Amino acid sequence: MHLTQVDNVVVLQSLGVALKHATQLERLSIWADDRAELSISSLVEDWHKPAPFRLRSLDIQLGPSLLVQDLTEFWDASVEADLRPLRLRVNLGIKGIQEFISSFSGLEAFHLVPSDTLRPMEPIRVLVDALRRHHSSTLKVLGLSPFLDGSKYVLDVPDIKYLVGALPDIEELRVSQASLNQVRLCSSRCYFGLSLTRFPHQEFMQIALLLPRLRVAQIDLVHEDPATESIFLDFIVYLLRKGYARNLTYVAFDDTTVREIRRNPIRLSDGVSRVGYVGGTVLLNEEVFDWVRTSF
């Protein structure tokens, strides 16, 4: 079930009532209108405990009007309803989500969607450690995107080292990194072969590409310089030619374009696709766009 541009609290209330009888429900996506003033408690206040359905996918993206109390009620209700999705994608912040993901095991995909809205956050390692303890054997997709106040979710080198060590089986990874703001931008020719301590964003990418099963890398750029994307692409190709990330197939930046990696020889494909339309992936594919043929 996919609901988009929800802008009325009555819709959420009606959906909450309907879910009491939705015994065959496997997928639930709710994308709210950014201008709507909604309370997520309207959705969960009538849920049965436990819920009569077994969700495979839960995707909730709501606007800026949410209160901390709403978030707490939603995650508490989700625990009481015994929700155990295989895929979880939200823009709700993580206040209370640690308790939710610690209430079950088997999560395959976890994605914090980017938000321009203030959301209550907790340190990145708290969340990663909960994922490690309860889902490390199944988790293949991880997206940690920035929120308006999300400096805690812009990763530095120690953070990516911790993540790679805690969750080594990740196949699709979306991250934001801060190091590029701390160094002088230049073309790839001026930093290949130099000490990584001079260019921390190199070390960041080098560590990320140590994930042996990595197929998809999506990077939220925190620097607005137009050369940033090409700098990353050049260095990623350089690392691939050194033997890193032998399974890497797609590289994407923000929510825009996707570049495909070709092998023998290693190079970037001339074809470019759009985030949301790349089949066979999770981070780069929207289920509501499944009918669209990709350019790859």
PDB file of C-alpha atoms in Angstrom:
ATOM      1  CA  MET A   1       0.000   0.000   0.000  1.00  0.00           C
ATOM      2  CA  HIS A   2       1.434   3.359  -1.091  1.00  0.00           C
ATOM      3  CA  LEU A   3      -0.068   6.687   0.015  1.00  0.00           C
ATOM      4  CA  THR A   4       1.569   9.845  -1.333  1.00  0.00           C
ATOM      5  CA  GLN A   5       1.035  13.551  -0.646  1.00  0.00           C
ATOM      6  CA  VAL A   6      -1.052  12.824   2.450  1.00  0.00           C
ATOM      7  CA  ASP A   7      -2.234  16.190   3.765  1.00  0.00           C
ATOM      8  CA  ASN A   8      -5.159  15.385   6.058  1.00  0.00           C
ATOM      9  CA  VAL A   9      -5.128  13.918   9.550  1.00  0.00           C
ATOM     10  CA  VAL A  10      -8.441  12.176   8.800  1.00  0.00           C
ATOM     11  CA  VAL A  11      -6.656  10.103   6.167  1.00  0.00           C
ATOM     12  CA  LEU A  12      -4.179   8.838   8.752  1.00  0.00           C
ATOM     13  CA  GLN A  13      -6.965   8.126  11.225  1.00  0.00           C
ATOM     14  CA  SER A  14      -8.941   6.194   8.609  1.00  0.00           C
ATOM     15  CA  LEU A  15      -5.844   4.259   7.617  1.00  0.00           C
ATOM     16  CA  GLY A  16      -5.154   3.393  11.240  1.00  0.00           C
ATOM     17  CA  VAL A  17      -8.645   1.930  11.567  1.00  0.00           C
ATOM     18  CA  ALA A  18      -8.325   0.024   8.278  1.00  0.00           C
ATOM     19  CA  LEU A  19      -5.034  -1.510   9.341  1.00  0.00           C
ATOM     20  CA  LYS A  20      -6.829  -3.355  12.141  1.00  0.00           C
ATOM     21  CA  HIS A  21      -8.268  -5.628   9.453  1.00  0.00           C
ATOM     22  CA  ALA A  22      -5.401  -5.646   6.936  1.00  0.00           C
ATOM     23  CA  THR A  23      -4.275  -9.210   7.549  1.00  0.00           C
ATOM     24  CA  GLN A  24      -2.503  -9.513   4.176  1.00  0.00           C
ATOM     25  CA  LEU A  25      -0.634  -6.215   4.337  1.00  0.00           C
ATOM     26  CA  GLU A  26       3.084  -6.594   3.566  1.00  0.00           C
ATOM     27  CA  ARG A  27       4.170  -3.127   2.428  1.00  0.00           C
ATOM     28  CA  LEU A  28       3.179   0.244   3.839  1.00  0.00           C
ATOM     29  CA  SER A  29       4.442   3.561   2.447  1.00  0.00           C
ATOM     30  CA  ILE A  30       3.175   6.938   3.638  1.00  0.00           C
ATOM     31  CA  TRP A  31       4.637  10.092   2.117  1.00  0.00           C
ATOM     32  CA  ALA A  32       3.079  13.235   3.557  1.00  0.00           C
ATOM     33  CA  ASP A  33       2.743  16.658   2.027  1.00  0.00           C
ATOM     34  CA  ASP A  34       5.545  18.788   3.508  1.00  0.00           C
ATOM     35  CA  ARG A  35       3.053  21.567   4.261  1.00  0.00           C
ATOM     36  CA  ALA A  36       0.586  19.356   6.093  1.00  0.00           C
ATOM     37  CA  GLU A  37       0.268  19.484   9.872  1.00  0.00           C
ATOM     38  CA  LEU A  38      -0.138  15.854  10.813  1.00  0.00           C
ATOM     39  CA  SER A  39       0.195  13.839  13.974  1.00  0.00           C
ATOM     40  CA  ILE A  40       1.561  10.368  13.467  1.00  0.00           C
ATOM     41  CA  SER A  41      -0.234   9.249  16.609  1.00  0.00           C
ATOM     42  CA  SER A  42      -3.394   9.406  14.469  1.00  0.00           C
ATOM     43  CA  LEU A  43      -2.060   6.423  12.567  1.00  0.00           C
ATOM     44  CA  VAL A  44      -1.142   4.175  15.480  1.00  0.00           C
ATOM     45  CA  GLU A  45      -3.738   4.947  18.134  1.00  0.00           C
ATOM     46  CA  ASP A  46      -6.106   2.200  16.928  1.00  0.00           C
ATOM     47  CA  TRP A  47      -3.530  -0.463  16.077  1.00  0.00           C
ATOM     48  CA  HIS A  48      -4.131  -3.916  17.454  1.00  0.00           C
ATOM     49  CA  LYS A  49      -1.419  -5.305  19.697  1.00  0.00           C
ATOM     50  CA  PRO A  50       0.058  -7.281  18.078  1.00  0.00           C
ATOM     51  CA  ALA A  51      -0.838  -6.080  14.602  1.00  0.00           C
ATOM     52  CA  PRO A  52      -2.753  -8.548  12.382  1.00  0.00           C
ATOM     53  CA  PHE A  53      -0.243  -8.102   9.539  1.00  0.00           C
ATOM     54  CA  ARG A  54       3.424  -8.934   9.027  1.00  0.00           C
ATOM     55  CA  LEU A  55       5.121  -6.058   7.263  1.00  0.00           C
ATOM     56  CA  ARG A  56       8.008  -6.705   4.913  1.00  0.00           C
ATOM     57  CA  SER A  57       8.510  -3.004   4.172  1.00  0.00           C
ATOM     58  CA  LEU A  58       7.711   0.153   6.178  1.00  0.00           C
ATOM     59  CA  ASP A  59       8.355   3.569   4.614  1.00  0.00           C
ATOM     60  CA  ILE A  60       7.212   6.664   6.542  1.00  0.00           C
ATOM     61  CA  GLN A  61       8.129  10.180   5.371  1.00  0.00           C
ATOM     62  CA  LEU A  62       6.296  12.993   7.123  1.00  0.00           C
ATOM     63  CA  GLY A  63       6.579  16.778   7.152  1.00  0.00           C
ATOM     64  CA  PRO A  64       7.971  19.309   9.628  1.00  0.00           C
ATOM     65  CA  SER A  65       5.014  19.496  12.013  1.00  0.00           C
ATOM     66  CA  LEU A  66       5.876  16.367  13.991  1.00  0.00           C
ATOM     67  CA  LEU A  67       6.494  16.693  17.720  1.00  0.00           C
ATOM     68  CA  VAL A  68       8.934  14.626  19.750  1.00  0.00           C
ATOM     69  CA  GLN A  69       5.924  13.137  21.530  1.00  0.00           C
ATOM     70  CA  ASP A  70       4.562  11.958  18.170  1.00  0.00           C
ATOM     71  CA  LEU A  71       7.797  10.152  17.386  1.00  0.00           C
ATOM     72  CA  THR A  72       7.945   8.491  20.780  1.00  0.00           C
ATOM     73  CA  GLU A  73       4.333   7.327  20.475  1.00  0.00           C
ATOM     74  CA  PHE A  74       4.946   5.947  16.991  1.00  0.00           C
ATOM     75  CA  TRP A  75       7.981   3.865  17.926  1.00  0.00           C
ATOM     76  CA  ASP A  76       6.392   2.701  21.201  1.00  0.00           C
ATOM     77  CA  ALA A  77       3.270   1.633  19.295  1.00  0.00           C
ATOM     78  CA  SER A  78       5.406  -0.121  16.688  1.00  0.00           C
ATOM     79  CA  VAL A  79       7.120  -2.158  19.413  1.00  0.00           C
ATOM     80  CA  GLU A  80       3.771  -3.038  21.016  1.00  0.00           C
ATOM     81  CA  ALA A  81       2.325  -3.993  17.619  1.00  0.00           C
ATOM     82  CA  ASP A  82       5.284  -6.345  17.175  1.00  0.00           C
ATOM     83  CA  LEU A  83       6.210  -4.869  13.808  1.00  0.00           C
ATOM     84  CA  ARG A  84       9.221  -6.651  12.293  1.00  0.00           C
ATOM     85  CA  PRO A  85       9.818  -5.175   8.845  1.00  0.00           C
ATOM     86  CA  LEU A  86      12.585  -6.477   6.631  1.00  0.00           C
ATOM     87  CA  ARG A  87      13.013  -2.997   5.156  1.00  0.00           C
ATOM     88  CA  LEU A  88      12.657   0.225   7.122  1.00  0.00           C
ATOM     89  CA  ARG A  89      12.877   3.717   5.614  1.00  0.00           C
ATOM     90  CA  VAL A  90      11.926   6.824   7.594  1.00  0.00           C
ATOM     91  CA  ASN A  91      12.647  10.548   7.924  1.00  0.00           C
ATOM     92  CA  LEU A  92      11.408  10.706  11.512  1.00  0.00           C
ATOM     93  CA  GLY A  93      14.739  11.102  13.250  1.00  0.00           C
ATOM     94  CA  ILE A  94      15.865   8.381  15.583  1.00  0.00           C
ATOM     95  CA  LYS A  95      14.464   9.362  18.968  1.00  0.00           C
ATOM     96  CA  GLY A  96      13.018   6.037  20.066  1.00  0.00           C
ATOM     97  CA  ILE A  97      14.067   4.096  16.982  1.00  0.00           C
ATOM     98  CA  GLN A  98      16.906   2.387  18.810  1.00  0.00           C
ATOM     99  CA  GLU A  99      14.390   0.676  21.087  1.00  0.00           C
ATOM    100  CA  PHE A 100      12.328  -0.345  18.063  1.00  0.00           C
ATOM    101  CA  ILE A 101      15.148  -1.940  16.074  1.00  0.00           C
ATOM    102  CA  SER A 102      16.337  -3.630  19.272  1.00  0.00           C
ATOM    103  CA  SER A 103      12.941  -5.312  19.696  1.00  0.00           C
ATOM    104  CA  PHE A 104      13.433  -7.787  16.837  1.00  0.00           C
ATOM    105  CA  SER A 105      16.014  -9.235  14.451  1.00  0.00           C
ATOM    106  CA  GLY A 106      16.152  -9.857  10.719  1.00  0.00           C
ATOM    107  CA  LEU A 107      16.246  -6.320   9.297  1.00  0.00           C
ATOM    108  CA  GLU A 108      17.676  -6.350   5.766  1.00  0.00           C
ATOM    109  CA  ALA A 109      17.557  -2.648   4.867  1.00  0.00           C
ATOM    110  CA  PHE A 110      17.652   0.447   7.069  1.00  0.00           C
ATOM    111  CA  HIS A 111      17.502   3.917   5.518  1.00  0.00           C
ATOM    112  CA  LEU A 112      17.249   7.294   7.200  1.00  0.00           C
ATOM    113  CA  VAL A 113      15.937   9.490   4.402  1.00  0.00           C
ATOM    114  CA  PRO A 114      17.319  13.056   4.092  1.00  0.00           C
ATOM    115  CA  SER A 115      15.208  15.746   5.712  1.00  0.00           C
ATOM    116  CA  ASP A 116      15.309  19.540   5.805  1.00  0.00           C
ATOM    117  CA  THR A 117      13.391  19.423   9.077  1.00  0.00           C
ATOM    118  CA  LEU A 118      14.678  19.501  12.633  1.00  0.00           C
ATOM    119  CA  ARG A 119      14.481  15.988  14.061  1.00  0.00           C
ATOM    120  CA  PRO A 120      15.622  14.606  17.427  1.00  0.00           C
ATOM    121  CA  MET A 121      18.848  12.698  16.894  1.00  0.00           C
ATOM    122  CA  GLU A 122      21.153  10.439  18.848  1.00  0.00           C
ATOM    123  CA  PRO A 123      24.849   9.691  18.233  1.00  0.00           C
ATOM    124  CA  ILE A 124      25.543   7.634  15.118  1.00  0.00           C
ATOM    125  CA  ARG A 125      27.376   4.912  16.997  1.00  0.00           C
ATOM    126  CA  VAL A 126      24.402   4.248  19.249  1.00  0.00           C
ATOM    127  CA  LEU A 127      22.319   3.402  16.211  1.00  0.00           C
ATOM    128  CA  VAL A 128      25.045   1.446  14.416  1.00  0.00           C
ATOM    129  CA  ASP A 129      25.709  -0.580  17.563  1.00  0.00           C
ATOM    130  CA  ALA A 130      22.011  -1.482  17.862  1.00  0.00           C
ATOM    131  CA  LEU A 131      22.034  -2.602  14.223  1.00  0.00           C
ATOM    132  CA  ARG A 132      25.174  -4.637  14.869  1.00  0.00           C
ATOM    133  CA  ARG A 133      23.767  -6.381  17.931  1.00  0.00           C
ATOM    134  CA  HIS A 134      20.393  -7.302  16.433  1.00  0.00           C
ATOM    135  CA  HIS A 135      20.705  -7.311  12.635  1.00  0.00           C
ATOM    136  CA  SER A 136      24.348  -7.799  11.600  1.00  0.00           C
ATOM    137  CA  SER A 137      23.703 -11.234  10.081  1.00  0.00           C
ATOM    138  CA  THR A 138      20.912  -9.975   7.800  1.00  0.00           C
ATOM    139  CA  LEU A 139      21.489  -6.245   7.185  1.00  0.00           C
ATOM    140  CA  LYS A 140      22.633  -5.610   3.601  1.00  0.00           C
ATOM    141  CA  VAL A 141      21.488  -2.016   2.980  1.00  0.00           C
ATOM    142  CA  LEU A 142      22.306   0.986   5.170  1.00  0.00           C
ATOM    143  CA  GLY A 143      21.483   4.632   4.514  1.00  0.00           C
ATOM    144  CA  LEU A 144      22.451   7.339   7.009  1.00  0.00           C
ATOM    145  CA  SER A 145      21.436  10.677   5.535  1.00  0.00           C
ATOM    146  CA  PRO A 146      21.693  14.146   7.083  1.00  0.00           C
ATOM    147  CA  PHE A 147      18.881  16.046   8.735  1.00  0.00           C
ATOM    148  CA  LEU A 148      18.680  19.800   9.130  1.00  0.00           C
ATOM    149  CA  ASP A 149      20.392  19.549  12.508  1.00  0.00           C
ATOM    150  CA  GLY A 150      22.162  16.330  11.577  1.00  0.00           C
ATOM    151  CA  SER A 151      25.832  17.109  12.049  1.00  0.00           C
ATOM    152  CA  LYS A 152      25.922  13.885  14.073  1.00  0.00           C
ATOM    153  CA  TYR A 153      25.087  12.027  10.873  1.00  0.00           C
ATOM    154  CA  VAL A 154      27.796  13.591   8.714  1.00  0.00           C
ATOM    155  CA  LEU A 155      30.450  10.937   9.164  1.00  0.00           C
ATOM    156  CA  ASP A 156      34.141  11.438   9.738  1.00  0.00           C
ATOM    157  CA  VAL A 157      36.963   8.923   9.408  1.00  0.00           C
ATOM    158  CA  PRO A 158      36.567   7.325  12.882  1.00  0.00           C
ATOM    159  CA  ASP A 159      32.820   6.935  12.230  1.00  0.00           C
ATOM    160  CA  ILE A 160      33.264   5.118   8.924  1.00  0.00           C
ATOM    161  CA  LYS A 161      35.934   2.888  10.478  1.00  0.00           C
ATOM    162  CA  TYR A 162      33.489   1.934  13.220  1.00  0.00           C
ATOM    163  CA  LEU A 163      30.664   1.318  10.744  1.00  0.00           C
ATOM    164  CA  VAL A 164      32.729  -0.889   8.432  1.00  0.00           C
ATOM    165  CA  GLY A 165      33.966  -2.921  11.386  1.00  0.00           C
ATOM    166  CA  ALA A 166      30.515  -3.290  12.939  1.00  0.00           C
ATOM    167  CA  LEU A 167      28.587  -4.112   9.742  1.00  0.00           C
ATOM    168  CA  PRO A 168      31.025  -5.736   7.286  1.00  0.00           C
ATOM    169  CA  ASP A 169      28.366  -7.404   5.107  1.00  0.00           C
ATOM    170  CA  ILE A 170      26.759  -4.193   3.818  1.00  0.00           C
ATOM    171  CA  GLU A 171      26.102  -4.304   0.049  1.00  0.00           C
ATOM    172  CA  GLU A 172      24.498  -0.873  -0.392  1.00  0.00           C
ATOM    173  CA  LEU A 173      25.706   2.129   1.588  1.00  0.00           C
ATOM    174  CA  ARG A 174      24.550   5.738   1.713  1.00  0.00           C
ATOM    175  CA  VAL A 175      26.537   8.171   3.855  1.00  0.00           C
ATOM    176  CA  SER A 176      27.420  11.830   4.266  1.00  0.00           C
ATOM    177  CA  GLN A 177      30.967  12.759   5.135  1.00  0.00           C
ATOM    178  CA  ALA A 178      32.471  15.908   6.556  1.00  0.00           C
ATOM    179  CA  SER A 179      36.154  15.618   5.662  1.00  0.00           C
ATOM    180  CA  LEU A 180      35.917  17.334   2.292  1.00  0.00           C
ATOM    181  CA  ASN A 181      35.119  20.608   4.031  1.00  0.00           C
ATOM    182  CA  GLN A 182      38.412  20.401   5.855  1.00  0.00           C
ATOM    183  CA  VAL A 183      40.759  20.161   2.864  1.00  0.00           C
ATOM    184  CA  ARG A 184      41.656  22.126  -0.221  1.00  0.00           C
ATOM    185  CA  LEU A 185      39.815  20.940  -3.325  1.00  0.00           C
ATOM    186  CA  CYS A 186      41.972  20.142  -6.307  1.00  0.00           C
ATOM    187  CA  SER A 187      42.022  17.902  -9.337  1.00  0.00           C
ATOM    188  CA  SER A 188      42.821  14.215  -8.858  1.00  0.00           C
ATOM    189  CA  ARG A 189      46.316  14.721 -10.282  1.00  0.00           C
ATOM    190  CA  CYS A 190      47.414  16.808  -7.309  1.00  0.00           C
ATOM    191  CA  TYR A 191      46.604  14.343  -4.545  1.00  0.00           C
ATOM    192  CA  PHE A 192      46.931  10.762  -5.791  1.00  0.00           C
ATOM    193  CA  GLY A 193      49.860   9.202  -4.019  1.00  0.00           C
ATOM    194  CA  LEU A 194      50.055  11.819  -1.266  1.00  0.00           C
ATOM    195  CA  SER A 195      49.626  11.129   2.435  1.00  0.00           C
ATOM    196  CA  LEU A 196      46.032  10.415   3.315  1.00  0.00           C
ATOM    197  CA  THR A 197      46.324  12.637   6.356  1.00  0.00           C
ATOM    198  CA  ARG A 198      46.527  15.625   3.999  1.00  0.00           C
ATOM    199  CA  PHE A 199      43.261  14.642   2.316  1.00  0.00           C
ATOM    200  CA  PRO A 200      40.940  13.012   4.876  1.00  0.00           C
ATOM    201  CA  HIS A 201      38.169  12.449   2.306  1.00  0.00           C
ATOM    202  CA  GLN A 202      40.522  10.007   0.572  1.00  0.00           C
ATOM    203  CA  GLU A 203      40.894   7.977   3.730  1.00  0.00           C
ATOM    204  CA  PHE A 204      37.119   8.106   4.245  1.00  0.00           C
ATOM    205  CA  MET A 205      36.410   6.609   0.805  1.00  0.00           C
ATOM    206  CA  GLN A 206      39.266   4.140   1.063  1.00  0.00           C
ATOM    207  CA  ILE A 207      37.794   2.728   4.285  1.00  0.00           C
ATOM    208  CA  ALA A 208      34.235   2.655   2.910  1.00  0.00           C
ATOM    209  CA  LEU A 209      35.390   0.696  -0.129  1.00  0.00           C
ATOM    210  CA  LEU A 210      36.886  -1.975   2.138  1.00  0.00           C
ATOM    211  CA  LEU A 211      33.373  -3.425   2.446  1.00  0.00           C
ATOM    212  CA  PRO A 212      33.904  -6.660   0.471  1.00  0.00           C
ATOM    213  CA  ARG A 213      30.312  -7.013  -0.795  1.00  0.00           C
ATOM    214  CA  LEU A 214      29.654  -3.348  -1.588  1.00  0.00           C
ATOM    215  CA  ARG A 215      27.614  -2.958  -4.819  1.00  0.00           C
ATOM    216  CA  VAL A 216      26.111   0.512  -4.364  1.00  0.00           C
ATOM    217  CA  ALA A 217      27.741   3.627  -2.913  1.00  0.00           C
ATOM    218  CA  GLN A 218      25.587   6.738  -2.520  1.00  0.00           C
ATOM    219  CA  ILE A 219      27.252   9.873  -1.162  1.00  0.00           C
ATOM    220  CA  ASP A 220      25.467  12.947   0.126  1.00  0.00           C
ATOM    221  CA  LEU A 221      27.871  15.743  -0.696  1.00  0.00           C
ATOM    222  CA  VAL A 222      28.322  18.436   1.940  1.00  0.00           C
ATOM    223  CA  HIS A 223      30.450  20.710  -0.220  1.00  0.00           C
ATOM    224  CA  GLU A 224      28.846  22.826  -2.941  1.00  0.00           C
ATOM    225  CA  ASP A 225      31.917  23.169  -5.133  1.00  0.00           C
ATOM    226  CA  PRO A 226      31.009  21.876  -8.638  1.00  0.00           C
ATOM    227  CA  ALA A 227      34.280  19.930  -8.790  1.00  0.00           C
ATOM    228  CA  THR A 228      33.376  17.774  -5.789  1.00  0.00           C
ATOM    229  CA  GLU A 229      31.575  15.035  -7.680  1.00  0.00           C
ATOM    230  CA  SER A 230      34.334  14.560 -10.234  1.00  0.00           C
ATOM    231  CA  ILE A 231      36.940  14.478  -7.449  1.00  0.00           C
ATOM    232  CA  PHE A 232      35.107  11.632  -5.758  1.00  0.00           C
ATOM    233  CA  LEU A 233      34.563   9.736  -9.014  1.00  0.00           C
ATOM    234  CA  ASP A 234      38.211  10.029  -9.997  1.00  0.00           C
ATOM    235  CA  PHE A 235      39.384   8.753  -6.648  1.00  0.00           C
ATOM    236  CA  ILE A 236      36.845   5.912  -6.551  1.00  0.00           C
ATOM    237  CA  VAL A 237      37.998   4.710  -9.971  1.00  0.00           C
ATOM    238  CA  TYR A 238      41.607   5.016  -8.762  1.00  0.00           C
ATOM    239  CA  LEU A 239      40.814   2.768  -5.778  1.00  0.00           C
ATOM    240  CA  LEU A 240      38.942   0.255  -7.914  1.00  0.00           C
ATOM    241  CA  ARG A 241      41.989  -0.090 -10.140  1.00  0.00           C
ATOM    242  CA  LYS A 242      43.997  -0.800  -6.988  1.00  0.00           C
ATOM    243  CA  GLY A 243      41.694  -3.748  -6.220  1.00  0.00           C
ATOM    244  CA  TYR A 244      39.183  -2.188  -3.817  1.00  0.00           C
ATOM    245  CA  ALA A 245      35.426  -2.962  -3.845  1.00  0.00           C
ATOM    246  CA  ARG A 246      35.453  -5.612  -6.553  1.00  0.00           C
ATOM    247  CA  ASN A 247      31.664  -5.788  -6.561  1.00  0.00           C
ATOM    248  CA  LEU A 248      30.962  -2.045  -6.767  1.00  0.00           C
ATOM    249  CA  THR A 249      28.520  -1.421  -9.620  1.00  0.00           C
ATOM    250  CA  TYR A 250      26.816   1.936  -8.990  1.00  0.00           C
ATOM    251  CA  VAL A 251      27.958   5.272  -7.553  1.00  0.00           C
ATOM    252  CA  ALA A 252      25.379   7.992  -6.842  1.00  0.00           C
ATOM    253  CA  PHE A 253      25.516  11.483  -5.401  1.00  0.00           C
ATOM    254  CA  ASP A 254      22.687  12.907  -3.301  1.00  0.00           C
ATOM    255  CA  ASP A 255      19.286  12.135  -4.857  1.00  0.00           C
ATOM    256  CA  THR A 256      20.325  12.947  -8.416  1.00  0.00           C
ATOM    257  CA  THR A 257      22.403  10.961 -10.887  1.00  0.00           C
ATOM    258  CA  VAL A 258      23.788   7.434 -10.838  1.00  0.00           C
ATOM    259  CA  ARG A 259      26.974   6.315 -12.595  1.00  0.00           C
ATOM    260  CA  GLU A 260      27.609   2.678 -13.471  1.00  0.00           C
ATOM    261  CA  ILE A 261      31.026   1.064 -13.048  1.00  0.00           C
ATOM    262  CA  ARG A 262      32.210  -1.051 -15.974  1.00  0.00           C
ATOM    263  CA  ARG A 263      34.937  -3.673 -15.668  1.00  0.00           C
ATOM    264  CA  ASN A 264      37.720  -4.988 -17.896  1.00  0.00           C
ATOM    265  CA  PRO A 265      38.934  -2.292 -18.021  1.00  0.00           C
ATOM    266  CA  ILE A 266      37.568  -0.445 -14.993  1.00  0.00           C
ATOM    267  CA  ARG A 267      35.872   2.752 -16.113  1.00  0.00           C
ATOM    268  CA  LEU A 268      32.729   4.818 -15.710  1.00  0.00           C
ATOM    269  CA  SER A 269      29.892   4.088 -18.090  1.00  0.00           C
ATOM    270  CA  ASP A 270      28.827   6.909 -20.350  1.00  0.00           C
ATOM    271  CA  GLY A 271      25.232   6.175 -19.366  1.00  0.00           C
ATOM    272  CA  VAL A 272      23.659   8.082 -16.489  1.00  0.00           C
ATOM    273  CA  SER A 273      20.479   7.108 -14.691  1.00  0.00           C
ATOM    274  CA  ARG A 274      18.418   8.792 -11.988  1.00  0.00           C
ATOM    275  CA  VAL A 275      18.180   7.854  -8.338  1.00  0.00           C
ATOM    276  CA  GLY A 276      14.859   6.098  -7.870  1.00  0.00           C
ATOM    277  CA  TYR A 277      14.904   4.232 -11.175  1.00  0.00           C
ATOM    278  CA  VAL A 278      17.735   1.688 -10.916  1.00  0.00           C
ATOM    279  CA  GLY A 279      16.256  -1.783 -10.680  1.00  0.00           C
ATOM    280  CA  GLY A 280      17.920  -4.539  -8.688  1.00  0.00           C
ATOM    281  CA  THR A 281      18.900  -2.116  -5.919  1.00  0.00           C
ATOM    282  CA  VAL A 282      17.241  -0.801  -2.775  1.00  0.00           C
ATOM    283  CA  LEU A 283      18.778   2.629  -2.212  1.00  0.00           C
ATOM    284  CA  LEU A 284      18.523   3.654  -5.863  1.00  0.00           C
ATOM    285  CA  ASN A 285      15.114   2.192  -6.646  1.00  0.00           C
ATOM    286  CA  GLU A 286      11.664   3.421  -5.591  1.00  0.00           C
ATOM    287  CA  GLU A 287       9.071   0.654  -5.568  1.00  0.00           C
ATOM    288  CA  VAL A 288       6.451   3.077  -6.874  1.00  0.00           C
ATOM    289  CA  PHE A 289       8.639   3.574  -9.970  1.00  0.00           C
ATOM    290  CA  ASP A 290       9.072  -0.138 -10.732  1.00  0.00           C
ATOM    291  CA  TRP A 291       7.246   0.212 -14.036  1.00  0.00           C
ATOM    292  CA  VAL A 292       9.894   2.607 -15.379  1.00  0.00           C
ATOM    293  CA  ARG A 293      12.643   1.099 -17.533  1.00  0.00           C
ATOM    294  CA  THR A 294      16.115   2.182 -16.403  1.00  0.00           C
ATOM    295  CA  SER A 295      18.759   3.510 -18.738  1.00  0.00           C
ATOM    296  CA  PHE A 296      21.313   0.888 -17.613  1.00  0.00           C
TER     297      PHE A 296
END
